[in-house]
Amino acid sequence: MEEIFAKYTPKEIEAKWYKFWLSKNYFRSEVSTTKQSFSIVIPPPNVTGFLHMGHALNTTLQDVLIRYKRMQGFNTLWLPGTDHAGIATQNVVEKYLAKKGVTRNDLGREKFIERVWEWKEKYGDTIITQLKGLGASCDWSKLRFTMDDGFSTAVREVFIRLYNEGLIYRNNYIINWCPRCQTALSDIEVDYKEVKGHLYYIKYPVKNSKEYVVVATTRPETMFGDTAVAIHPDDNRYLKFLGKTIILPIAKREIPVISDSYVELKFGTGIVKVTPAHDPSDFEAGLRHNLETINVINPDATMNEKAGKYKGMDRYVCRQVLLKDLQKAEYIVKVEDHQHAVGHCYRCNTAVEPHLSLQWFVKMKPLAEPAICAVKEGKIKFHPAHWTNTYFEWMDNIKDWCISRQIWWGHRLPVWYCKDCKEIHVSSTQIDTCKKCGGTKLYQDTDVLDTWFSSALWPFATLGWPQETPELKHFYPTSVLSTGFDIIFFWVARMTMFGLKFMGDVPFKEVYIHALVRDLEGAKMSKSRGNTIEPEIIIQKYGTDALRFTLTALAAQGRDIYLAEDRIEGYRNFTNKIWNAARFVCTNLSDFNPLEVKCEKLKLELSDRWIISRFNKVTNSMTQHLANYHFNEAAQSIYNFFWHEFCDWYIELAKPRLKKTGALFTHPNDVQLSKQTAQYVLYYVLNGALRLLHPIMPFITEEIWHGLPAHSESIMIATWPEIVKGEINDKAEEEMNLLIEVITAIRNMRSELQISPAKKIEAIFNVEDESTKKILEYNSSYLVEMAKLDRLLIAIKTDKPEDSAAIVVGRIIIYLLLSKIVDIEAQKNKLIKEIEKIKLGLEKLSARLSDEKFLQNAPVEVIGNDKKKQQEYIDKKTQLELHLQMLQKE
RNA sequence: GGGCGCGUAGCUCAGAUGGUUAGAGUGCUUGCUUGACAUGCAAGAGGUCACAGGUUCGAUUCCUGUCGCGCCCACCA
């Protein structure tokens, strides 16, 4: 025992217990017919991932839920895995290769992909190891990867089914293009950032006329792709130009003037240059007016041959050169500063280019409708609920999803084309012969799918779909999805759509949206900002349990987490407190065996009944809070209970009993029985509290568990405490609260009078009624111990002795006998201050209680409470005033 | 331009379906090497619950508006 509790070294015990749990297969889940299932699929981190605070938070919260449900007897599954993260991983590996002087084009597609797999084998487990370090109780035997064989089958299956239903189509459309990653992006993969740019006003001459129109543009370099100039149909200023022909400056190409209501009258000059190949709204306008599309920018964002002499220049270089030329030719009317939102690639932060190209799309409306219904009908609940708004807002305005990516790392489209007749074949296996013309020159599409396409299948593909596995049947729909709000669109919405489409049911019943972890300035933690607090470092410094408790305690709903290291330090102190309290309790249980104790023989004292009652209430509160995802409150309630009730009061009160010194006043219990009772209660409460703490702090609780007498194999598989109604004892709580108040008041006075903590003093209690007298008498040993008294007398209506300081607690007056009072003035001032406070409260109360309207409208309990309170105030005030008078006489 | 969230102690944050003496951690002040713990113990100071109206017997809590902060969405080129 002493050995076990010698010193708390988180690092050692963490590794030890994690290994132990694994060896016992506690994390493994089997399909059970008797137990109800509780399942969570982990948001798969990128294989390139390195544990950051966001992961730590989300992992902790999921583990809290899983461990808590496991203890409650559910058949739990927490399914782990990683995501191949197409663009992100390709970028990482390209950078890795660049250090060796190799580009992906040097290698070619096949070799490059081989290298990515090699990289994955070597480094892809980093994040998994880190999750284990956090204590995550995932079923590692079911670890999945979004590009493993089973998953690839599922992806192809989904693609084919959607294609056959006409929900996947190929089209030439304007999409977001990242010139650096050289691939298409979906709309939500573009981050819009405010950029300080310019609005250029350029003259566009009217053919056969001295007149010209002035267009305003932020992107003059796209003018080589202009195929019209547009005005608003109601704009009287410019109607005269309708039908006229414009000569495009520099290019000298002729373009028409059209009218379209998408033109904003108030912006710029009210005349727009229309560039269908390089602007999404112009593209739409082009379709409405049958305009030609002229692509003038290469995929790498340099100008192409359509830009004439500017060919080969980067888009921004071209802009500058062109502007000079326009200026020289006097086409520029003016230039204004202009702030506007520019889209950037969410992976590499390069300004994206609207780009007309042949891409694959998913038709979203038919998929979105059932997904909207599912949330409206409450089949999926968001916590906090307000995120449903975000979900609906996006779903209601959903646009088709561009799913083809021109990169190499990912799920290749299961599409083959016939070179001869151009027929498209969609198939789960290689196609060699054209079904239409019989030709044999077939080639597979070179594009891969958006990573999020495969992520959308995560909840069911990981359980074996498209096969009808027992796991799928038992664990789908999953119970909860825990994730950040930033991927509601990317992931949550799409999983919902695909789950409903292919499983006929929602993928999860609840969605918990956790907070974003920020630094103290409120900035999102990120490596590039250099403001990260690394979980690994924190764990090293304070232990995993301290980090987990901190994150849980800060996980309030609807608010971001501003993490500071001293917060973690504070909760590290809590682990230390737990450790020491347990050490104290366990060393005092060496002669105690819970299995041999006959409960009915024990004689519970007030403090016993009180702490047991409090324990039951805390059990209740924790269970409720966890059920509602109020993690912070769950953590708070066990923290307060453990430290400020169990340690500060109960253990302190139990000490003399353990020391066999017995009570000062004769207590009905004999000393031995009192000790044994205290041991029983200490054991009972510590045991229960550890189980309540375990989901949040798995390691330290397991370590202590094994120091408890008669402990079971592991706390991990112990049962979650249940409330025993008969143990809730409001009367005991009330009485104990009175004692706490009395003791605190005496300590306060001692402190103010600067009486040494070591000095014992004598006290006389003046009470008004027999029942209060009894409570104090029965528990006088508590008063003696906790308030450091050497003698005490409890009397009904006694006078103030000489040389005494008086304290008023409710209706009780406490006289502390002192050889001489140090500072009468200070005492008086304190009394006066207190009286003032009471008077103020009393005034408010009296005013309310004499208000007819209040008496008529307020509920009876409220009036009753107020009346009770009023009486208490009056009593206290009387006592206080009495003592002030007495002091003044002295 | 829409939408959402947030302004509570010096700092970081809880909380109340409307009635509490408005809480915690941290910081601060004072006193303690108390036989588990100085990563600790005890005591204390510190708040017009952003501001202004409204509803109500009663608002810090509900409603409206104002100001401040943050975020998301949106084709003003």
mmCIF file of C-alpha atoms in Angstrom, chain A residues 36 125-126 207 222 264 293-294 301 308 335 359 373 397 426 457 484 535 713 768 781 787 794 830 851 863 868:
data_model
loop_
_atom_site.group_PDB
_atom_site.id
_atom_site.type_symbol
_atom_site.label_atom_id
_atom_site.label_comp_id
_atom_site.label_asym_id
_atom_site.label_seq_id
_atom_site.Cartn_x
_atom_site.Cartn_y
_atom_site.Cartn_z
ATOM 1 C CA GLN A 36 -28.036 -1.812 -25.867
ATOM 2 C CA ASP A 125 0.466 6.226 -37.238
ATOM 3 C CA THR A 126 1.797 9.270 -35.451
ATOM 4 C CA LYS A 207 -17.950 51.122 -82.391
ATOM 5 C CA THR A 222 -9.482 39.118 -67.548
ATOM 6 C CA GLU A 264 -26.010 46.432 -59.684
ATOM 7 C CA THR A 293 -16.636 31.813 -73.317
ATOM 8 C CA ILE A 294 -13.018 32.705 -73.828
ATOM 9 C CA ALA A 301 -2.484 31.209 -63.439
ATOM 10 C CA GLY A 308 -1.781 38.232 -76.952
ATOM 11 C CA VAL A 335 -8.541 53.967 -59.940
ATOM 12 C CA GLN A 359 -15.724 18.280 -64.007
ATOM 13 C CA CYS A 373 -36.422 16.556 -42.933
ATOM 14 C CA ASN A 397 -29.327 26.852 -50.432
ATOM 15 C CA VAL A 426 -18.892 3.575 -64.919
ATOM 16 C CA LEU A 457 -19.514 7.318 -46.027
ATOM 17 C CA GLY A 484 -16.221 21.094 -34.572
ATOM 18 C CA PRO A 535 -0.879 18.728 -25.981
ATOM 19 C CA GLU A 713 -9.994 -5.992 -11.674
ATOM 20 C CA GLU A 768 -32.891 29.960 21.401
ATOM 21 C CA SER A 781 -16.680 17.317 18.668
ATOM 22 C CA ALA A 787 -12.773 25.619 15.246
ATOM 23 C CA ILE A 794 -24.225 25.378 24.889
ATOM 24 C CA LYS A 830 -17.657 44.978 11.532
ATOM 25 C CA ASP A 851 -46.927 45.282 -1.760
ATOM 26 C CA ILE A 863 -44.100 34.586 -0.437
ATOM 27 C CA LYS A 868 -39.167 33.172 6.441
#
